[in-house]
PDB file of C-alpha atoms in Angstrom:
ATOM      1  CA  MET A 203       2.154 -70.982  29.173  1.00  0.00           C
ATOM      2  CA  THR A 204       4.357 -67.996  29.034  1.00  0.00           C
ATOM      3  CA  PHE A 205       5.029 -66.219  26.131  1.00  0.00           C
ATOM      4  CA  GLU A 206       8.028 -63.070  25.593  1.00  0.00           C
ATOM      5  CA  THR A 207       6.280 -61.625  22.458  1.00  0.00           C
ATOM      6  CA  ILE A 208       2.737 -62.748  22.381  1.00  0.00           C
ATOM      7  CA  ARG A 209       0.026 -63.116  24.470  1.00  0.00           C
ATOM      8  CA  ILE A 210      -3.455 -64.613  24.724  1.00  0.00           C
ATOM      9  CA  GLU A 211      -6.310 -63.803  26.432  1.00  0.00           C
ATOM     10  CA  THR A 212      -9.636 -65.284  26.535  1.00  0.00           C
ATOM     11  CA  ASP A 213     -13.058 -63.718  27.577  1.00  0.00           C
ATOM     12  CA  ALA A 214     -16.037 -65.897  29.140  1.00  0.00           C
ATOM     13  CA  ARG A 215     -17.317 -65.883  25.596  1.00  0.00           C
ATOM     14  CA  GLY A 216     -14.983 -68.052  24.486  1.00  0.00           C
ATOM     15  CA  VAL A 217     -13.163 -65.412  21.934  1.00  0.00           C
ATOM     16  CA  ALA A 218      -9.455 -65.723  22.068  1.00  0.00           C
ATOM     17  CA  ARG A 219      -7.048 -62.757  21.527  1.00  0.00           C
ATOM     18  CA  LEU A 220      -3.870 -63.461  20.396  1.00  0.00           C
ATOM     19  CA  THR A 221      -1.859 -60.632  20.227  1.00  0.00           C
ATOM     20  CA  LEU A 222       1.705 -59.384  18.974  1.00  0.00           C
ATOM     21  CA  ALA A 223       3.350 -58.216  21.420  1.00  0.00           C
ATOM     22  CA  LEU A 224       6.832 -55.952  20.418  1.00  0.00           C
ATOM     23  CA  PRO A 225       5.431 -53.374  19.782  1.00  0.00           C
ATOM     24  CA  GLN A 226       8.644 -51.643  20.454  1.00  0.00           C
ATOM     25  CA  LYS A 227       9.482 -53.637  17.468  1.00  0.00           C
ATOM     26  CA  HIS A 228       6.488 -53.245  15.799  1.00  0.00           C
ATOM     27  CA  ASN A 229       5.872 -56.984  16.086  1.00  0.00           C
ATOM     28  CA  ALA A 230       8.238 -58.120  13.555  1.00  0.00           C
ATOM     29  CA  LEU A 231       8.543 -61.661  13.337  1.00  0.00           C
ATOM     30  CA  SER A 232      11.605 -62.450  15.279  1.00  0.00           C
ATOM     31  CA  ALA A 233      12.694 -66.856  16.125  1.00  0.00           C
ATOM     32  CA  ARG A 234      11.248 -66.357  19.169  1.00  0.00           C
ATOM     33  CA  MET A 235       7.899 -65.092  17.673  1.00  0.00           C
ATOM     34  CA  ILE A 236       7.575 -67.680  15.257  1.00  0.00           C
ATOM     35  CA  GLY A 237       8.283 -70.611  18.020  1.00  0.00           C
ATOM     36  CA  GLU A 238       5.555 -69.094  20.120  1.00  0.00           C
ATOM     37  CA  LEU A 239       2.658 -68.447  17.326  1.00  0.00           C
ATOM     38  CA  THR A 240       3.390 -72.078  16.333  1.00  0.00           C
ATOM     39  CA  GLU A 241       2.976 -72.912  20.214  1.00  0.00           C
ATOM     40  CA  ALA A 242      -0.236 -70.762  20.382  1.00  0.00           C
ATOM     41  CA  ALA A 243      -1.430 -72.469  16.886  1.00  0.00           C
ATOM     42  CA  GLU A 244      -1.510 -76.136  18.696  1.00  0.00           C
ATOM     43  CA  GLN A 245      -2.661 -74.548  22.110  1.00  0.00           C
ATOM     44  CA  LEU A 246      -5.521 -72.731  20.501  1.00  0.00           C
ATOM     45  CA  SER A 247      -6.680 -75.705  18.370  1.00  0.00           C
ATOM     46  CA  ALA A 248      -6.834 -78.018  21.185  1.00  0.00           C
ATOM     47  CA  ASP A 249      -8.680 -75.761  23.850  1.00  0.00           C
ATOM     48  CA  ARG A 250     -12.246 -76.539  23.206  1.00  0.00           C
ATOM     49  CA  SER A 251     -13.239 -73.821  25.562  1.00  0.00           C
ATOM     50  CA  VAL A 252     -12.382 -70.804  22.345  1.00  0.00           C
ATOM     51  CA  ARG A 253     -15.117 -70.706  20.080  1.00  0.00           C
ATOM     52  CA  VAL A 254     -13.146 -67.391  17.715  1.00  0.00           C
ATOM     53  CA  VAL A 255      -9.709 -66.397  17.700  1.00  0.00           C
ATOM     54  CA  ILE A 256      -9.147 -62.498  17.134  1.00  0.00           C
ATOM     55  CA  LEU A 257      -5.174 -62.214  16.016  1.00  0.00           C
ATOM     56  CA  GLU A 258      -3.860 -58.290  16.368  1.00  0.00           C
ATOM     57  CA  GLY A 259      -0.636 -56.456  17.155  1.00  0.00           C
ATOM     58  CA  GLU A 260      -0.003 -54.563  19.943  1.00  0.00           C
ATOM     59  CA  GLY A 261       1.101 -50.806  19.420  1.00  0.00           C
ATOM     60  CA  ARG A 262       1.437 -48.637  16.043  1.00  0.00           C
ATOM     61  CA  SER A 263       1.582 -51.692  13.699  1.00  0.00           C
ATOM     62  CA  PHE A 264       0.431 -55.345  13.350  1.00  0.00           C
ATOM     63  CA  CYS A 265       3.493 -56.529  11.922  1.00  0.00           C
ATOM     64  CA  ALA A 266       6.070 -54.936   9.655  1.00  0.00           C
ATOM     65  CA  GLY A 267       7.466 -58.419   8.368  1.00  0.00           C
ATOM     66  CA  GLY A 268      10.947 -60.083   9.328  1.00  0.00           C
ATOM     67  CA  ASP A 269      12.684 -58.989  12.292  1.00  0.00           C
ATOM     68  CA  LEU A 270      16.003 -57.002  11.356  1.00  0.00           C
ATOM     69  CA  GLY A 271      17.786 -59.236  13.973  1.00  0.00           C
ATOM     70  CA  TRP A 272      16.435 -62.255  12.724  1.00  0.00           C
ATOM     71  CA  MET A 273      17.261 -60.985   9.030  1.00  0.00           C
ATOM     72  CA  ARG A 274      20.569 -60.281  10.096  1.00  0.00           C
ATOM     73  CA  GLU A 275      21.266 -64.286  10.869  1.00  0.00           C
ATOM     74  CA  GLN A 276      19.739 -65.543   7.960  1.00  0.00           C
ATOM     75  CA  PHE A 277      22.072 -62.901   5.641  1.00  0.00           C
ATOM     76  CA  ASP A 278      25.359 -64.408   7.393  1.00  0.00           C
ATOM     77  CA  ALA A 279      24.013 -67.904   7.372  1.00  0.00           C
ATOM     78  CA  ASP A 280      24.291 -71.180   5.380  1.00  0.00           C
ATOM     79  CA  ARG A 281      22.028 -72.776   2.920  1.00  0.00           C
ATOM     80  CA  ALA A 282      21.130 -75.780   5.562  1.00  0.00           C
ATOM     81  CA  THR A 283      20.567 -72.697   8.333  1.00  0.00           C
ATOM     82  CA  ARG A 284      18.737 -70.583   5.896  1.00  0.00           C
ATOM     83  CA  ILE A 285      16.533 -73.548   4.730  1.00  0.00           C
ATOM     84  CA  ALA A 286      15.949 -74.625   8.588  1.00  0.00           C
ATOM     85  CA  GLU A 287      14.717 -71.299   9.721  1.00  0.00           C
ATOM     86  CA  ALA A 288      12.261 -70.701   6.420  1.00  0.00           C
ATOM     87  CA  THR A 289      10.498 -74.070   7.485  1.00  0.00           C
ATOM     88  CA  ARG A 290      10.286 -73.118  11.122  1.00  0.00           C
ATOM     89  CA  LEU A 291       8.331 -69.853   9.364  1.00  0.00           C
ATOM     90  CA  ALA A 292       6.436 -71.716   6.573  1.00  0.00           C
ATOM     91  CA  MET A 293       5.261 -74.458   9.557  1.00  0.00           C
ATOM     92  CA  MET A 294       4.069 -71.510  11.699  1.00  0.00           C
ATOM     93  CA  PHE A 295       1.957 -70.045   8.922  1.00  0.00           C
ATOM     94  CA  LYS A 296       0.585 -74.032   8.188  1.00  0.00           C
ATOM     95  CA  GLY A 297      -0.414 -73.838  12.158  1.00  0.00           C
ATOM     96  CA  LEU A 298      -2.171 -70.524  12.456  1.00  0.00           C
ATOM     97  CA  ASN A 299      -4.050 -71.108   9.215  1.00  0.00           C
ATOM     98  CA  GLU A 300      -5.241 -74.805  10.013  1.00  0.00           C
ATOM     99  CA  ILE A 301      -6.454 -73.570  13.345  1.00  0.00           C
ATOM    100  CA  SER A 302      -9.554 -75.359  13.655  1.00  0.00           C
ATOM    101  CA  LYS A 303     -11.423 -72.097  14.886  1.00  0.00           C
ATOM    102  CA  PRO A 304     -12.558 -68.945  12.999  1.00  0.00           C
ATOM    103  CA  MET A 305      -9.748 -66.046  12.884  1.00  0.00           C
ATOM    104  CA  ILE A 306     -10.430 -62.592  12.545  1.00  0.00           C
ATOM    105  CA  GLY A 307      -7.613 -60.056  11.401  1.00  0.00           C
ATOM    106  CA  ARG A 308      -7.401 -56.931  13.298  1.00  0.00           C
ATOM    107  CA  LEU A 309      -5.623 -54.423  11.279  1.00  0.00           C
ATOM    108  CA  HIS A 310      -4.215 -51.378  11.930  1.00  0.00           C
ATOM    109  CA  GLY A 311      -1.292 -49.732  11.048  1.00  0.00           C
ATOM    110  CA  ASN A 312       1.395 -51.544   9.059  1.00  0.00           C
ATOM    111  CA  ALA A 313       1.118 -54.914   7.543  1.00  0.00           C
ATOM    112  CA  PHE A 314       4.186 -55.934   5.429  1.00  0.00           C
ATOM    113  CA  GLY A 315       5.656 -58.821   4.138  1.00  0.00           C
ATOM    114  CA  GLY A 316       4.916 -61.831   6.858  1.00  0.00           C
ATOM    115  CA  GLY A 317       2.200 -58.910   7.907  1.00  0.00           C
ATOM    116  CA  VAL A 318       0.579 -59.784   4.943  1.00  0.00           C
ATOM    117  CA  GLY A 319       1.015 -63.556   5.381  1.00  0.00           C
ATOM    118  CA  LEU A 320      -0.680 -63.787   8.644  1.00  0.00           C
ATOM    119  CA  MET A 321      -3.406 -60.984   7.126  1.00  0.00           C
ATOM    120  CA  SER A 322      -4.002 -63.857   4.671  1.00  0.00           C
ATOM    121  CA  ILE A 323      -4.460 -67.333   6.513  1.00  0.00           C
ATOM    122  CA  CYS A 324      -7.278 -64.914   8.521  1.00  0.00           C
ATOM    123  CA  ASP A 325     -10.739 -65.821   7.623  1.00  0.00           C
ATOM    124  CA  ALA A 326     -12.149 -62.609   8.022  1.00  0.00           C
ATOM    125  CA  ALA A 327      -9.664 -59.350   8.176  1.00  0.00           C
ATOM    126  CA  VAL A 328     -11.049 -56.175   9.577  1.00  0.00           C
ATOM    127  CA  ALA A 329      -8.432 -53.036   8.236  1.00  0.00           C
ATOM    128  CA  SER A 330      -8.349 -49.801   9.491  1.00  0.00           C
ATOM    129  CA  THR A 331      -8.310 -46.980   6.518  1.00  0.00           C
ATOM    130  CA  ASP A 332      -5.170 -45.938   7.651  1.00  0.00           C
ATOM    131  CA  ALA A 333      -3.420 -49.494   7.222  1.00  0.00           C
ATOM    132  CA  LYS A 334      -0.846 -49.915   4.968  1.00  0.00           C
ATOM    133  CA  PHE A 335       0.709 -53.169   3.212  1.00  0.00           C
ATOM    134  CA  GLY A 336       3.071 -54.580   0.821  1.00  0.00           C
ATOM    135  CA  LEU A 337       5.202 -57.596  -0.240  1.00  0.00           C
ATOM    136  CA  THR A 338       8.401 -55.665   0.086  1.00  0.00           C
ATOM    137  CA  GLU A 339      10.773 -58.450  -0.302  1.00  0.00           C
ATOM    138  CA  THR A 340      11.734 -58.194  -3.976  1.00  0.00           C
ATOM    139  CA  ARG A 341      13.022 -54.554  -2.447  1.00  0.00           C
ATOM    140  CA  LEU A 342      15.981 -56.655  -0.889  1.00  0.00           C
ATOM    141  CA  GLY A 343      16.241 -59.003  -4.064  1.00  0.00           C
ATOM    142  CA  LEU A 344      14.039 -61.652  -2.199  1.00  0.00           C
ATOM    143  CA  ILE A 345      10.606 -62.780  -3.204  1.00  0.00           C
ATOM    144  CA  PRO A 346       7.864 -63.755  -0.383  1.00  0.00           C
ATOM    145  CA  ALA A 347       8.714 -67.245  -0.559  1.00  0.00           C
ATOM    146  CA  THR A 348       7.186 -68.922   2.824  1.00  0.00           C
ATOM    147  CA  ILE A 349       3.781 -66.776   2.793  1.00  0.00           C
ATOM    148  CA  SER A 350       3.280 -67.116  -0.355  1.00  0.00           C
ATOM    149  CA  PRO A 351       0.761 -70.532  -0.888  1.00  0.00           C
ATOM    150  CA  TYR A 352      -1.511 -68.283   1.863  1.00  0.00           C
ATOM    151  CA  VAL A 353      -1.471 -65.226  -0.575  1.00  0.00           C
ATOM    152  CA  VAL A 354      -1.927 -67.188  -3.174  1.00  0.00           C
ATOM    153  CA  ALA A 355      -5.127 -68.971  -1.606  1.00  0.00           C
ATOM    154  CA  ARG A 356      -6.187 -66.080  -0.346  1.00  0.00           C
ATOM    155  CA  ILE A 357      -6.378 -63.701  -3.549  1.00  0.00           C
ATOM    156  CA  GLY A 358      -5.469 -65.906  -6.400  1.00  0.00           C
ATOM    157  CA  GLU A 359      -2.250 -65.665  -8.665  1.00  0.00           C
ATOM    158  CA  GLY A 360      -3.512 -63.343 -11.228  1.00  0.00           C
ATOM    159  CA  LYS A 361      -3.715 -60.671  -8.214  1.00  0.00           C
ATOM    160  CA  ALA A 362      -0.516 -61.718  -6.370  1.00  0.00           C
ATOM    161  CA  ARG A 363       1.856 -61.746  -9.090  1.00  0.00           C
ATOM    162  CA  PRO A 364       2.334 -57.836  -9.549  1.00  0.00           C
ATOM    163  CA  LEU A 365       2.156 -57.446  -6.089  1.00  0.00           C
ATOM    164  CA  PHE A 366       5.286 -60.253  -5.334  1.00  0.00           C
ATOM    165  CA  MET A 367       6.675 -58.357  -8.426  1.00  0.00           C
ATOM    166  CA  SER A 368       6.258 -54.767  -7.452  1.00  0.00           C
ATOM    167  CA  ALA A 369       6.901 -54.526  -3.868  1.00  0.00           C
ATOM    168  CA  ARG A 370       4.176 -51.439  -3.990  1.00  0.00           C
ATOM    169  CA  LEU A 371       2.623 -50.550  -0.757  1.00  0.00           C
ATOM    170  CA  PHE A 372      -1.172 -50.021  -1.159  1.00  0.00           C
ATOM    171  CA  GLY A 373      -3.782 -48.768   1.330  1.00  0.00           C
ATOM    172  CA  ALA A 374      -7.058 -50.651   2.428  1.00  0.00           C
ATOM    173  CA  GLU A 375      -9.634 -49.945   0.154  1.00  0.00           C
ATOM    174  CA  GLU A 376      -6.870 -51.826  -2.220  1.00  0.00           C
ATOM    175  CA  ALA A 377      -6.625 -54.605   0.099  1.00  0.00           C
ATOM    176  CA  ARG A 378     -10.210 -55.095   0.335  1.00  0.00           C
ATOM    177  CA  ALA A 379     -11.017 -55.000  -3.469  1.00  0.00           C
ATOM    178  CA  LEU A 380      -7.970 -57.134  -4.181  1.00  0.00           C
ATOM    179  CA  GLY A 381      -9.542 -59.901  -1.203  1.00  0.00           C
ATOM    180  CA  LEU A 382      -7.099 -59.802   1.593  1.00  0.00           C
ATOM    181  CA  ALA A 383      -9.100 -57.368   3.403  1.00  0.00           C
ATOM    182  CA  THR A 384     -13.174 -58.699   4.224  1.00  0.00           C
ATOM    183  CA  THR A 385     -14.028 -54.979   5.804  1.00  0.00           C
ATOM    184  CA  VAL A 386     -12.634 -51.181   5.972  1.00  0.00           C
ATOM    185  CA  VAL A 387     -13.649 -48.981   8.840  1.00  0.00           C
ATOM    186  CA  THR A 388     -12.257 -46.128  10.332  1.00  0.00           C
ATOM    187  CA  ALA A 389      -9.846 -46.731  13.635  1.00  0.00           C
ATOM    188  CA  ASP A 390     -12.301 -45.142  16.157  1.00  0.00           C
ATOM    189  CA  ALA A 391     -14.892 -47.994  14.407  1.00  0.00           C
ATOM    190  CA  LEU A 392     -12.295 -51.592  14.633  1.00  0.00           C
ATOM    191  CA  ASP A 393     -13.223 -52.458  17.740  1.00  0.00           C
ATOM    192  CA  ALA A 394     -17.288 -52.659  16.961  1.00  0.00           C
ATOM    193  CA  ALA A 395     -16.061 -54.612  13.502  1.00  0.00           C
ATOM    194  CA  ILE A 396     -14.651 -57.040  15.008  1.00  0.00           C
ATOM    195  CA  GLU A 397     -17.819 -57.722  17.816  1.00  0.00           C
ATOM    196  CA  ALA A 398     -19.749 -57.439  14.724  1.00  0.00           C
ATOM    197  CA  GLU A 399     -17.618 -60.405  12.876  1.00  0.00           C
ATOM    198  CA  ILE A 400     -17.389 -62.072  16.049  1.00  0.00           C
ATOM    199  CA  GLU A 401     -21.178 -62.657  16.684  1.00  0.00           C
ATOM    200  CA  PRO A 402     -22.437 -64.938  14.061  1.00  0.00           C
ATOM    201  CA  TYR A 403     -19.467 -67.625  15.177  1.00  0.00           C
ATOM    202  CA  LEU A 404     -20.999 -67.572  18.885  1.00  0.00           C
ATOM    203  CA  ALA A 405     -24.410 -68.498  17.515  1.00  0.00           C
ATOM    204  CA  VAL A 406     -23.119 -72.315  16.297  1.00  0.00           C
ATOM    205  CA  ALA A 407     -22.127 -75.457  16.858  1.00  0.00           C
ATOM    206  CA  PRO A 408     -18.221 -75.305  17.373  1.00  0.00           C
ATOM    207  CA  GLU A 409     -17.511 -78.472  16.119  1.00  0.00           C
ATOM    208  CA  ALA A 410     -19.443 -77.957  12.828  1.00  0.00           C
ATOM    209  CA  THR A 411     -17.625 -74.486  12.317  1.00  0.00           C
ATOM    210  CA  GLY A 412     -14.150 -76.294  12.699  1.00  0.00           C
ATOM    211  CA  ARG A 413     -15.109 -78.715   9.876  1.00  0.00           C
ATOM    212  CA  ALA A 414     -16.763 -76.576   7.301  1.00  0.00           C
ATOM    213  CA  LYS A 415     -13.288 -74.690   7.756  1.00  0.00           C
ATOM    214  CA  ARG A 416     -11.299 -77.735   6.677  1.00  0.00           C
ATOM    215  CA  LEU A 417     -13.900 -78.632   4.351  1.00  0.00           C
ATOM    216  CA  ALA A 418     -13.419 -74.735   2.680  1.00  0.00           C
ATOM    217  CA  ARG A 419      -9.698 -75.795   2.826  1.00  0.00           C
ATOM    218  CA  SER A 420      -9.519 -78.855   1.426  1.00  0.00           C
ATOM    219  CA  LEU A 421     -11.729 -77.932  -2.006  1.00  0.00           C
ATOM    220  CA  GLY A 422      -8.756 -75.100  -2.659  1.00  0.00           C
ATOM    221  CA  ALA A 423      -5.238 -75.853  -3.745  1.00  0.00           C
ATOM    222  CA  PRO A 424      -3.751 -78.312  -1.107  1.00  0.00           C
ATOM    223  CA  ILE A 425      -1.034 -76.462   0.877  1.00  0.00           C
ATOM    224  CA  THR A 426       1.437 -79.239   1.286  1.00  0.00           C
ATOM    225  CA  GLU A 427       4.412 -80.017   2.813  1.00  0.00           C
ATOM    226  CA  LYS A 428       5.883 -80.660  -0.596  1.00  0.00           C
ATOM    227  CA  THR A 429       4.689 -77.381  -1.758  1.00  0.00           C
ATOM    228  CA  ILE A 430       6.217 -75.669   1.202  1.00  0.00           C
ATOM    229  CA  ALA A 431       9.498 -77.241   0.612  1.00  0.00           C
ATOM    230  CA  ALA A 432       9.168 -76.034  -3.008  1.00  0.00           C
ATOM    231  CA  THR A 433       8.830 -72.466  -2.220  1.00  0.00           C
ATOM    232  CA  ILE A 434      11.629 -72.480   0.767  1.00  0.00           C
ATOM    233  CA  GLU A 435      13.965 -74.074  -1.805  1.00  0.00           C
ATOM    234  CA  GLN A 436      13.239 -71.105  -4.301  1.00  0.00           C
ATOM    235  CA  LEU A 437      13.693 -68.724  -1.665  1.00  0.00           C
ATOM    236  CA  ALA A 438      17.031 -70.444  -0.479  1.00  0.00           C
ATOM    237  CA  ASP A 439      18.407 -69.660  -4.198  1.00  0.00           C
ATOM    238  CA  CYS A 440      17.619 -66.407  -4.088  1.00  0.00           C
ATOM    239  CA  TRP A 441      19.378 -65.495  -1.052  1.00  0.00           C
ATOM    240  CA  GLU A 442      22.410 -67.112  -2.898  1.00  0.00           C
ATOM    241  CA  SER A 443      22.060 -64.800  -5.624  1.00  0.00           C
ATOM    242  CA  ASP A 444      24.419 -61.884  -6.693  1.00  0.00           C
ATOM    243  CA  GLU A 445      20.782 -59.643  -5.821  1.00  0.00           C
ATOM    244  CA  ALA A 446      20.070 -60.668  -2.260  1.00  0.00           C
ATOM    245  CA  ARG A 447      23.506 -60.034  -1.771  1.00  0.00           C
ATOM    246  CA  GLU A 448      23.594 -56.205  -2.746  1.00  0.00           C
ATOM    247  CA  GLY A 449      19.782 -55.754  -1.569  1.00  0.00           C
ATOM    248  CA  VAL A 450      20.286 -56.771   1.944  1.00  0.00           C
ATOM    249  CA  GLY A 451      23.615 -55.597   1.773  1.00  0.00           C
ATOM    250  CA  ALA A 452      22.144 -52.242   1.101  1.00  0.00           C
ATOM    251  CA  PHE A 453      19.271 -52.472   3.702  1.00  0.00           C
ATOM    252  CA  PHE A 454      21.543 -52.892   6.158  1.00  0.00           C
ATOM    253  CA  ASP A 455      23.921 -50.584   5.059  1.00  0.00           C
ATOM    254  CA  LYS A 456      21.379 -47.859   4.438  1.00  0.00           C
ATOM    255  CA  ARG A 457      22.135 -47.037   0.934  1.00  0.00           C
ATOM    256  CA  GLU A 458      20.266 -47.311  -2.067  1.00  0.00           C
ATOM    257  CA  PRO A 459      20.743 -50.720  -4.158  1.00  0.00           C
ATOM    258  CA  ALA A 460      22.599 -50.783  -7.194  1.00  0.00           C
ATOM    259  CA  TRP A 461      19.396 -51.364  -9.940  1.00  0.00           C
ATOM    260  CA  ARG A 462      17.550 -48.455  -7.702  1.00  0.00           C
ATOM    261  CA  ARG A 463      16.796 -45.325 -10.346  1.00  0.00           C
TER     262      ARG A 463
END
């Protein structure tokens, strides 16, 4: 299968590298990338030769959030279209979260909004010391709706609340303290740290590993289609608010929103 925005390369050990491959756009999530990542999740789950998946980004950033063109389309769309697009994004996250293989995130550069969502669905996340993170949606008058079930599953409600509300940026060490990152290393040690994470999975039974992942998911709060639909309804309501019109409009106009002090 040929992709335009991502790559999948699998080595002889069964280690698949799922690479976000739009470096010129800091691997921002476009409509096409959302579709291709959804297909990739199905492909990787079904491929019995794959033992481990590495999720990474090409270029200077892991994933800078939503693509500007895609966001512009949502700004101009009606409610039904926004719900449909948000559902596509949410199903992408659900598919990646349910890949029946261990997934290790390789985090560098910026991971904002949806980038933090991608980080949250990884079973382990190795971050470079210079990486920056943030759930920046409230700067635009929006909320981190589609990624919220996965972020809360990862770090818990108490830690998620101030991040959801403040939109502040934070570094790799704080990401580790929060539970988003599992390991933090210098940039030149990133690949060695990824290899150290891979190694144990090559010594365990692949089917049992997938079953163990499903077991762990089943013991947490279930992320059902009903849960996903409820978060999307909240996002749709938010898009229709005066704050969203002001915040997103100010972003595209390259000016400060009215509430900025």
